[in-house]
Coordinates of C-alpha atoms in Angstrom, one line a residue:
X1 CA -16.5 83.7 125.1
X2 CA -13.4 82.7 123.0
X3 CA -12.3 84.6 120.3
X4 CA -9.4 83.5 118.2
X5 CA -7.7 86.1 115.4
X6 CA -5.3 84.3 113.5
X7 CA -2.9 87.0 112.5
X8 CA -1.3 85.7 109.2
X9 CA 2.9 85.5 109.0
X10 CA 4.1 85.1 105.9
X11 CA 7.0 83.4 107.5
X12 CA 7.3 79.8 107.6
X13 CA 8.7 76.7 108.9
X14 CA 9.0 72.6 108.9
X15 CA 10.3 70.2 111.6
X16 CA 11.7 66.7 111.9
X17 CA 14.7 65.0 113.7
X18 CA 17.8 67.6 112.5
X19 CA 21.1 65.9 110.9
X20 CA 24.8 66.5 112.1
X21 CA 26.3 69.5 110.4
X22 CA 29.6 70.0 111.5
X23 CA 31.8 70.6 108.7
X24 CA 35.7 68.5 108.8
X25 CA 38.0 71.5 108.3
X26 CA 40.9 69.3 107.5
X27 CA 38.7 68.2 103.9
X28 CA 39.6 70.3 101.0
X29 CA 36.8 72.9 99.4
X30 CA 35.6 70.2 96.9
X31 CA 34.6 67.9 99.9
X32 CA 32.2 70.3 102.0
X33 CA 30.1 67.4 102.8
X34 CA 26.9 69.1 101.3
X35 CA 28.4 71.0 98.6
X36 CA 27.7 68.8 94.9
X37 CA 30.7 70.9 92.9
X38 CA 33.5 73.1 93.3
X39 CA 32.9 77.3 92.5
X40 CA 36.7 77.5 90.9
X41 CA 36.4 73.9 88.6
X42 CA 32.9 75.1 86.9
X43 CA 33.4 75.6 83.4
X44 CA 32.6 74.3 79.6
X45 CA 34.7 71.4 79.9
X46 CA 33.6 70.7 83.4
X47 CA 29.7 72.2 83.9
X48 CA 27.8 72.5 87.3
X49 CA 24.3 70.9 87.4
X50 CA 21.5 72.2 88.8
X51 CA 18.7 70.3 89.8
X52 CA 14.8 70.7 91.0
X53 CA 13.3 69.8 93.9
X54 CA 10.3 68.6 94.8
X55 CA 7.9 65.9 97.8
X56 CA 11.2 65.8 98.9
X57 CA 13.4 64.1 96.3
X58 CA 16.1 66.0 93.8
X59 CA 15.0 65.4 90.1
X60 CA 16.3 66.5 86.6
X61 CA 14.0 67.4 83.9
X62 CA 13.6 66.3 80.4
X63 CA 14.8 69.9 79.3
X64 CA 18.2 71.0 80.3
X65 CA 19.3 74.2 79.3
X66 CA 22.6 75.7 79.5
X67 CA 24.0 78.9 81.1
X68 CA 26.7 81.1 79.4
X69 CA 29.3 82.0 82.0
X70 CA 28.9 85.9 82.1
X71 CA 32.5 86.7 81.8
X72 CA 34.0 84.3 79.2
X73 CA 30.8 82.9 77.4
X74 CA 31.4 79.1 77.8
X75 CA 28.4 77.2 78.5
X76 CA 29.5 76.2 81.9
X77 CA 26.0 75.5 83.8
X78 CA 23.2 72.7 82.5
X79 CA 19.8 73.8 84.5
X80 CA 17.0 71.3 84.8
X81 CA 14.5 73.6 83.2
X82 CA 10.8 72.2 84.1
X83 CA 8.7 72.4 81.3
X84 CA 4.4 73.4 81.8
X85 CA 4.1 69.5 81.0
X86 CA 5.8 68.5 84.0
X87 CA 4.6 71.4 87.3
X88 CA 1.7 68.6 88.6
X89 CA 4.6 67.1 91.0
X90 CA 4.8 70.7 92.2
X91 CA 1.0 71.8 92.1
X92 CA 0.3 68.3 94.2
X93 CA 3.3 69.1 96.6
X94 CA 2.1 72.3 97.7
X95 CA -2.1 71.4 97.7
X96 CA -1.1 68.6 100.6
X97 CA 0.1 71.6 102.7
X98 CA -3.2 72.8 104.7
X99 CA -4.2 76.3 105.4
X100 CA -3.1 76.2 108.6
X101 CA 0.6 75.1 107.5
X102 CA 3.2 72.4 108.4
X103 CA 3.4 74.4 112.3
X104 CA 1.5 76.7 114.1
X105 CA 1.3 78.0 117.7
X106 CA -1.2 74.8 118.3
X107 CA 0.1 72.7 116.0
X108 CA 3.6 70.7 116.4
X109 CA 4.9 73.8 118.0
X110 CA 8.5 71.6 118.7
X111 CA 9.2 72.8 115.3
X112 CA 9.8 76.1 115.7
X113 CA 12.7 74.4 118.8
X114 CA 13.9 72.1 114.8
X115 CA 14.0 75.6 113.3
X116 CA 16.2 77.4 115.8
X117 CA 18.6 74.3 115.7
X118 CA 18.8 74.6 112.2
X119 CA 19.6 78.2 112.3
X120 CA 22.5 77.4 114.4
X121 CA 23.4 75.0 112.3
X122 CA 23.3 77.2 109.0
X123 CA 25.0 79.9 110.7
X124 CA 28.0 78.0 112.1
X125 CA 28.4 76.8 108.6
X126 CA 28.7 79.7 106.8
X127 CA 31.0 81.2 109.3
X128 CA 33.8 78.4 108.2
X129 CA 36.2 80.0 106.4
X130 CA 35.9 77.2 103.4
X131 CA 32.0 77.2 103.3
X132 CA 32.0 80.8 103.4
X133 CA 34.5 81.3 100.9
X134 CA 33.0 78.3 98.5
X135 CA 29.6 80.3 98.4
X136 CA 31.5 83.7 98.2
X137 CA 33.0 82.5 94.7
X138 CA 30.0 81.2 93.3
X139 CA 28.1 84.2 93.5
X140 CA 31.3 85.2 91.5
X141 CA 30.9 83.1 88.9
X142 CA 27.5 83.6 88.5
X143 CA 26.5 87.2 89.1
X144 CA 29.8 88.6 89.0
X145 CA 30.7 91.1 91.9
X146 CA 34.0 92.2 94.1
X147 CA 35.0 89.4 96.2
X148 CA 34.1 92.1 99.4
X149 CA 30.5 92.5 97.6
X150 CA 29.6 88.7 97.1
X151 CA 30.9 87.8 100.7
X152 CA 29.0 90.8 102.0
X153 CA 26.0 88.9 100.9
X154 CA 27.3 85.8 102.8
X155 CA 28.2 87.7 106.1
X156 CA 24.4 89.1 106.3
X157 CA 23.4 85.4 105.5
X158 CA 25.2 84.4 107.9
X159 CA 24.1 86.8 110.8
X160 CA 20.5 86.9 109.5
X161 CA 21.0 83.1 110.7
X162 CA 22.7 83.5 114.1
X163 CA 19.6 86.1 114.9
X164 CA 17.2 82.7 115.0
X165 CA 19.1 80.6 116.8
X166 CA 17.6 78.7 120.1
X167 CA 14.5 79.8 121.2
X168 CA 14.6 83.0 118.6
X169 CA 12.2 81.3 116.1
X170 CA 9.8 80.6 119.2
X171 CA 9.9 83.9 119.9
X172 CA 9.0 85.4 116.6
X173 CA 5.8 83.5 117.0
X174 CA 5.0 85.1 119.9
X175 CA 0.8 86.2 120.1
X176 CA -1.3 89.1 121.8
X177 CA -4.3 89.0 123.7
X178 CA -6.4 91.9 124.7
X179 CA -9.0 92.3 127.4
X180 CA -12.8 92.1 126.2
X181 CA -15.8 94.2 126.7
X182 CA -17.7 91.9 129.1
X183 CA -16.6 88.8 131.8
X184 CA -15.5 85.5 130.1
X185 CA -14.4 87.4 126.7
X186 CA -10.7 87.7 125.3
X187 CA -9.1 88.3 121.8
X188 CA -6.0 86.7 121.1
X189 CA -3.9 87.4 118.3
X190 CA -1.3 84.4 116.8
X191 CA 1.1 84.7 114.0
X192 CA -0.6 82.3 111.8
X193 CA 0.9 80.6 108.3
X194 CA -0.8 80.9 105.3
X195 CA 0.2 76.9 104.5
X196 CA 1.1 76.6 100.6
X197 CA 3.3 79.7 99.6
X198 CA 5.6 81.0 96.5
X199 CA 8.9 82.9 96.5
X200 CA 10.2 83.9 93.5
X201 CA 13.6 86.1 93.5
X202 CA 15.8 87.8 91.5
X203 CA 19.7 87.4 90.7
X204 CA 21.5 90.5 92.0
X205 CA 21.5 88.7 95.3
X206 CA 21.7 85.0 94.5
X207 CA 22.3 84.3 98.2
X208 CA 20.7 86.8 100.8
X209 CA 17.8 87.6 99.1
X210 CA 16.0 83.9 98.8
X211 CA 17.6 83.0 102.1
X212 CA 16.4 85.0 104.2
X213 CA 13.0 85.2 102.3
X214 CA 13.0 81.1 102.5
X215 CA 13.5 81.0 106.1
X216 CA 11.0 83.8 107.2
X217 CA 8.1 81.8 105.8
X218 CA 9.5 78.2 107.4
X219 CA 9.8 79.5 110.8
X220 CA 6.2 80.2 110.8
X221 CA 4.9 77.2 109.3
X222 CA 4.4 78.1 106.0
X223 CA 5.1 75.3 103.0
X224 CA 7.4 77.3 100.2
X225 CA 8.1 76.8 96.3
X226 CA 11.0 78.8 95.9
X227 CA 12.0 80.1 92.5
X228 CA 15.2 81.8 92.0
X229 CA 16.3 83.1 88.9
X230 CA 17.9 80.4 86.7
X231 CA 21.2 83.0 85.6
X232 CA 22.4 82.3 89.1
X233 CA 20.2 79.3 90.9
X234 CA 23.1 77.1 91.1
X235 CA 23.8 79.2 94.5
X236 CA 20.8 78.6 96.3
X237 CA 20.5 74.9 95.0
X238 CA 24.2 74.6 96.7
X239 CA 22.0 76.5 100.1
X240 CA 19.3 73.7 99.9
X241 CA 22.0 71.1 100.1
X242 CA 23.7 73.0 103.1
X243 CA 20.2 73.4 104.8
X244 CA 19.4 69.7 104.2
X245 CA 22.9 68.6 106.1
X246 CA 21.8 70.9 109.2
X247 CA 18.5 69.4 109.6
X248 CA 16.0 71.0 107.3
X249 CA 13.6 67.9 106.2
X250 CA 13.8 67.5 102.9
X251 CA 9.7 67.7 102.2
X252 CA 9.8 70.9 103.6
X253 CA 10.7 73.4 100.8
X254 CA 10.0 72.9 96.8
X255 CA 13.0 74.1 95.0
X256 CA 11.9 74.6 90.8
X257 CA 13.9 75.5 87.9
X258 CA 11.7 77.2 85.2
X259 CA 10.9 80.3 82.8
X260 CA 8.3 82.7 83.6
X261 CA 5.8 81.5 81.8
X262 CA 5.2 77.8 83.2
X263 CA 6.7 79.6 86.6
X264 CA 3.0 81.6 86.0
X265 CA 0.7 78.6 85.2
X266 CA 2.2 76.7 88.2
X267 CA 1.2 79.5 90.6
X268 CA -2.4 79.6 88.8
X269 CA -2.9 75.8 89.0
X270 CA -1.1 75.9 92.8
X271 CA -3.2 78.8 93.8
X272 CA -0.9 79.6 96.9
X273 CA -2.1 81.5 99.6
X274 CA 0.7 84.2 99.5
X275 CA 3.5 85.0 96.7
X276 CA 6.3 86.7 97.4
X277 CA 7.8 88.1 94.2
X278 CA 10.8 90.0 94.1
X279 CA 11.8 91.3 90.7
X280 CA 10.5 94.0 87.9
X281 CA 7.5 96.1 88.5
X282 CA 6.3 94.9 84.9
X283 CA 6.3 91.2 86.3
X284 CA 4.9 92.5 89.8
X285 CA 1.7 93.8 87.8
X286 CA 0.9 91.0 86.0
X287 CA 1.2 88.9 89.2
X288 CA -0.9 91.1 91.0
X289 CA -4.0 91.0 88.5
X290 CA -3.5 87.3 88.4
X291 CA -3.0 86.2 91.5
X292 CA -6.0 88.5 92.7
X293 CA -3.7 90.5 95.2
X294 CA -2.6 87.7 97.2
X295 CA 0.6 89.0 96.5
X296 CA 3.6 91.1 98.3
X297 CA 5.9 92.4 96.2
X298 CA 9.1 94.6 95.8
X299 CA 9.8 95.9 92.4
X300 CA 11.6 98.5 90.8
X301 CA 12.6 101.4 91.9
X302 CA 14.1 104.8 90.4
X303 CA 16.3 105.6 93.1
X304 CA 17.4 109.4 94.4
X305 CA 19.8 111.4 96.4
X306 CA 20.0 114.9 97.2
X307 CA 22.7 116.8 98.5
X308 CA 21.0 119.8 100.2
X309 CA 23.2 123.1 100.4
X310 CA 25.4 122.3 103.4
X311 CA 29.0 121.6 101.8
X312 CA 30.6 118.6 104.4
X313 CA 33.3 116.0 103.8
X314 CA 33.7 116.4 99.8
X315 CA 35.9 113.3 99.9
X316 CA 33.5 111.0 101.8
X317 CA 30.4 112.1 100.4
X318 CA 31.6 111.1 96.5
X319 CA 33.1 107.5 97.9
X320 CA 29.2 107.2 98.9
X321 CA 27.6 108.3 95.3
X322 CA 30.3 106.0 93.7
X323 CA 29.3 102.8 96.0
X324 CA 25.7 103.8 95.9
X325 CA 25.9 104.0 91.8
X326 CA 28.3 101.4 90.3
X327 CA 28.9 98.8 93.6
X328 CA 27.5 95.7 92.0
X329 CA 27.6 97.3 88.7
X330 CA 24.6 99.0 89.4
X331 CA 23.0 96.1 89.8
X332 CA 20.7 96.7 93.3
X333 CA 17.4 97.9 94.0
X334 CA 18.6 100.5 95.7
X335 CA 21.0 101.5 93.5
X336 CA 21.5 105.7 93.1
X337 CA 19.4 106.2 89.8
X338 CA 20.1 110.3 90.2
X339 CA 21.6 112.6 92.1
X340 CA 20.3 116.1 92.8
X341 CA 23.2 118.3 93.3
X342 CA 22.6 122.0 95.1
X343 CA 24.7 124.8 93.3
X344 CA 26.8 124.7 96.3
X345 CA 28.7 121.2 95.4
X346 CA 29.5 123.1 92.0
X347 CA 32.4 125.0 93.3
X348 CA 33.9 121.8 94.8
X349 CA 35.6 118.9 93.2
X350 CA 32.8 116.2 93.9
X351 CA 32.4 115.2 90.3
X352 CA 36.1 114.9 89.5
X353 CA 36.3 112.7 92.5
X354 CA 33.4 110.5 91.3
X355 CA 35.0 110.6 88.0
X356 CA 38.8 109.0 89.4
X357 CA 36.5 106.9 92.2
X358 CA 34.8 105.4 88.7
X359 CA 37.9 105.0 87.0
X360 CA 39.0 102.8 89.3
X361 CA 36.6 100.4 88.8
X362 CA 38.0 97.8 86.7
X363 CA 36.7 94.2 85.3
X364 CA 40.2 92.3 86.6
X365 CA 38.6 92.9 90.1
X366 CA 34.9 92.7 89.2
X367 CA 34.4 96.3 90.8
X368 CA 33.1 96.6 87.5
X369 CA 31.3 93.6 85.7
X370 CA 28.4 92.2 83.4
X371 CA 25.5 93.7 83.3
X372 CA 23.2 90.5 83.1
X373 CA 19.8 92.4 82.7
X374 CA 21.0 95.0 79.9
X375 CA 23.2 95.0 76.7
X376 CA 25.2 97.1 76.2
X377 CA 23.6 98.2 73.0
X378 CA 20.6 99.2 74.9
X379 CA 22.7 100.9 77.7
X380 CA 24.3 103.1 75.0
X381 CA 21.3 103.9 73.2
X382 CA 19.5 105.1 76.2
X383 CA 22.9 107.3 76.8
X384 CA 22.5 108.8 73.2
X385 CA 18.5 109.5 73.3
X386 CA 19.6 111.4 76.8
X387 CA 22.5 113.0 75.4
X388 CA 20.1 114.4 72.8
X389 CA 18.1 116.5 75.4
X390 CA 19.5 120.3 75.2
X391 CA 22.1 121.1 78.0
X392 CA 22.6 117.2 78.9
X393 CA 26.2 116.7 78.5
X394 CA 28.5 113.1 79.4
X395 CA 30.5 113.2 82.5
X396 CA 32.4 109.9 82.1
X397 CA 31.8 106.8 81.0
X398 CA 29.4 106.1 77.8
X399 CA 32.2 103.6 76.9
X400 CA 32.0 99.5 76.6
X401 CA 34.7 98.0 78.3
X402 CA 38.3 97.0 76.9
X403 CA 39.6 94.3 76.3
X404 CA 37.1 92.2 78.1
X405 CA 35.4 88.6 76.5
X406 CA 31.8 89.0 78.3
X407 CA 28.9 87.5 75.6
X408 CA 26.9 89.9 74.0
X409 CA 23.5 88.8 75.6
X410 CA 24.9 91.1 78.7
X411 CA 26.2 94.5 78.9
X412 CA 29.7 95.6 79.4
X413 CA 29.6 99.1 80.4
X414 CA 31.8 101.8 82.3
X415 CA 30.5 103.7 85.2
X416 CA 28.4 106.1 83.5
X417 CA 27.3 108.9 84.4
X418 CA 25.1 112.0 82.4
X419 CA 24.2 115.2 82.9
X420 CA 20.9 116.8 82.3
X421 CA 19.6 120.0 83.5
X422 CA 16.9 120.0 85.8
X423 CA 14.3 122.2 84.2
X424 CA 14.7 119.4 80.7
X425 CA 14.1 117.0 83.2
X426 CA 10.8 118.3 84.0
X427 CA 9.7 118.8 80.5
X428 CA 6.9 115.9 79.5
X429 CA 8.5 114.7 76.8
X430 CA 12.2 113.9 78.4
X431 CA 10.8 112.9 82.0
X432 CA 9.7 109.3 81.3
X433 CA 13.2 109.0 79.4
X434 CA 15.3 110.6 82.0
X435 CA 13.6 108.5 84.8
X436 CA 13.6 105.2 83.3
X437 CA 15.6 102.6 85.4
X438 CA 18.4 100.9 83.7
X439 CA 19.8 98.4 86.1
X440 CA 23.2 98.8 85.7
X441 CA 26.1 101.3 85.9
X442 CA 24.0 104.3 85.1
X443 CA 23.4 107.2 87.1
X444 CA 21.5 110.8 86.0
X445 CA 23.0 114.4 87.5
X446 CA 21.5 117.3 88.1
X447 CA 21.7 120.9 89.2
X448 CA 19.5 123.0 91.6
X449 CA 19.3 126.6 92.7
X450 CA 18.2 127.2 96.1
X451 CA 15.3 128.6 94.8
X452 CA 14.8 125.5 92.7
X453 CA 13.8 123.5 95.2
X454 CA 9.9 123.3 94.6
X455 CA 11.4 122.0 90.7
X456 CA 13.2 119.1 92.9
X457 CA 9.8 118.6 95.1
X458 CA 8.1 118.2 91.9
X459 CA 10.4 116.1 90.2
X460 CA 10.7 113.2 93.3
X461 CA 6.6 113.7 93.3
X462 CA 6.1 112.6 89.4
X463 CA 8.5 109.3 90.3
X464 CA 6.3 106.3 91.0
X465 CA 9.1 103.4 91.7
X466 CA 10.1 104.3 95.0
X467 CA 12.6 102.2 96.9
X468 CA 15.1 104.0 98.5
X469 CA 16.4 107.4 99.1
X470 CA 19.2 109.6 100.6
X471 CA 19.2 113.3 101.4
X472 CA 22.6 114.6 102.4
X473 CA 22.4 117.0 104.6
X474 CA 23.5 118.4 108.5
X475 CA 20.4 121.4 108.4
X476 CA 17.5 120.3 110.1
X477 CA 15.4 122.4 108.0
X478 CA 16.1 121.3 104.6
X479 CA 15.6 117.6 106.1
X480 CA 12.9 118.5 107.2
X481 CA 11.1 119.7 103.8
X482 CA 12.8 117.1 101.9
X483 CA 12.0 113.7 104.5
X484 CA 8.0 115.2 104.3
X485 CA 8.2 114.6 100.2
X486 CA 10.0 111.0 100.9
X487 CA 6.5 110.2 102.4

């Protein structure tokens, strides 16, 4: 007896005869052989395009809307917007992918052997100094971050990459079998595609997120539509032109330009077999009901750090809560929401250094930038209703930025962060405000007692949006306690 068990990957993969790739270093940015604009020459006077993808061919759209540019407010970006009159090219695209995908361990299984070649490919492109740079600044443009932040996105890219090259892909595949209960019987295991698929991502990470999420699901066969946020799409659209030039077939991927709600009625006419949604947990829910679980998602998440009693390296522990809160203008998933501060850290100068490490941060640099989810109405409005719970008091910030020209449909915000004591914190009616996520330079501060430390318990307990974490600590006790309530 023969028993197959298809274990299903949600990472996916398409073959065909690969294209050169090598870039010509002596050609100036504007030339990248892939690359349909220049970062630098984007602006009202001169707008980048962005296009849609779809059974293989690049295609505009009887809508085209336009992008402000987050920093001066010229519309400096047309987007081929599809409209819910015009998803069948994208419904039919994805219904000719079968169940059992493009490539599977019996099926064309030279493609994974394309897939590592175009890995290699990728990654030696993105390690030119021109390419590197060229997708470095228009992350900058779009979702504006340090130049060290956007080409941090680039440099895990990039490396993500080099980790599937050669047989790597071919490896990931690789299946189990396991004995049976009586002669001539055997369970093998295979890492299976589920054929059609979605990927819709967010903007904070116009490059690494939908990269790396894209080529999971290819390697193993899988058929995407990927859906990136139109505020910054223009990157990946630029990526899909790269990937075409190292090989990737052109059929492989669906690349769509949309709003949420014909984004929605494509996936219910489409019916993929698994969505991958990465974005807010009130657009995760919605997904989930109507997509009947077939689903994965990352959503919010009301981030926290503690700093347990142990007082170590004042200087280097505030440099951390400074990156953690206001890198990317706050703008990450796992960006530090609030930070519970033992008694200990009082005596020490940890909140003046956070204060000069904040001050430092300044919009000539983009250490500090738009906040593309927020205004900054909103930002200071939440800032007053806090500032209204008894004992909360500011510690710096709650100002918009000077002298900057960033359109009012974003937020333009100093590091800010507030002070609330921890027992108000607790209290029903301030918790909900206190813990609500406001994705941008925002951070909440507390105060325990070392006998406070069931209140702190009970607070992390009550949050529901987990993500990340961060106790700071050298005792192994007080780890201990506070890993156990992480779980």
């Amino acid at each position: 007896m023969y028993r197959v068990v298809a274990s299903r990957a949600f990472r996916a993969g398409a073959p065909q005869k690969a294209f050169g790739c090598w870039c010509n270093l002596s050609r100036s940015a504007h030339t990248l052989p892939f690359a349909t604009l220049e970062a630098d020459e984007i602006s009202g006077s001169k707008p980048g395009e962005v296009y849609n993808l779809v059974q293989g061919k690049w295609t505009g759209s009887s809508n085209w809307s336009t992008l402000l540019d987050p920093l001066n407010g010229e519309q400096f970006i047309r987007i081929a917007e599809v409209g819910e009159k015009e998803i069948q090219p994208f419904v039919e695209s994805l219904s000719k992918c079968p169940k059992h995908g493009l490539h599977n361990p019996f099926k064309s299984p030279e493609r994974y052997l394309l897939y590592g070649d175009i890995s290699t490919k990728a990654a030696h492109m993105l390690s030119l100094p021109k390419v590197s740079n060229f997708f470095t600044r228009l992350i900058q443009r779009v979702s504006p971050k340090s130049y060290q932040q956007a080409l941090g996105e680039v440099q895990v890219t990039q490396k993500f990459l080099e980790n599937f090259c050669g047989d790597q892909v071919r490896f990931l595949a690789r299946s189990f079998a396991v004995p049976g209960n009586h002669l001539g019987q055997q369970s093998h295991g295979y890492r299976w595609p589920y054929g059609p698929v979605a990927i819709i991502t967010p903007f904070n990470f116009p490059l690494e997120i939908p990269v790396l999420q894209l080529m999971g699901a290819l390697y193993m066969g899988n058929k995407p539509i990927l859906k990136v946020d139109s505020k910054v799409s223009i990157v990946m659209e630029q990526m899909m032109r790269l990937l075409h030039y190292c090989g990737l077939p052109v059929e492989d991927v669906d690349f769509i330009n949309s709003d949420g709600k014909t984004m929605n009625k494509l996936l219910m006419e489409a019916n993929p077999r698994m969505t991958l949604f990465t974005g807010s947990s009130r657009v995760a829910e919605k997904l989930a009901v109507d997509l009947k679980g077939r689903v994965k998602l990352e959503d919010a998440g009301f981030d926290w750090k503690i700093l347990g009693p142990d007082v170590n390296e004042v200087d280097y522990v505030s440099w951390v809560c400074d990156q953690d809160a206001y890198a990317c203008s706050g703008q990450k998933c796992s960006a530090q929401s609030v930070l519970f501060m033992h008694e200990n850290w009082s005596s020490t100068s940890l909140l003046s250094k956070m204060k000069d490490l904040a001050d430092r941060r300044k919009l000539e640099d983009l250490t500090v930038g738009p906040v593309l989810t927020f205004t900054t109405e909103a930002m200071l409005e939440h800032m007053n209703k806090l500032l209204k719970v008894p004992g909360s008091k500011l510690l710096f910030g709650g100002e918009e930025l000077k002298n900057h020209s960033i359109p009012s449909i974003y937020g333009a915000l100093k590091p800010t962060a507030i002070f609330v004591p921890l027992e108000e914190i607790l209290k029903d009616g301030n918790y909900e405000l206190v813990t609500r996520e406001i994705f941008g330079p925002f951070q909440i501060v507390t105060e325990y007692k070392q006998d406070q430390l069931p209140l702190v318990l009970n607070a992390l307990e009550r949050m529901h949006a987990h993500l990340t974490a961060a106790v700071v600590s050298n005792d192994p006790l007080f780890l201990q306690l506070q890993l156990i309530s992480c779980q």
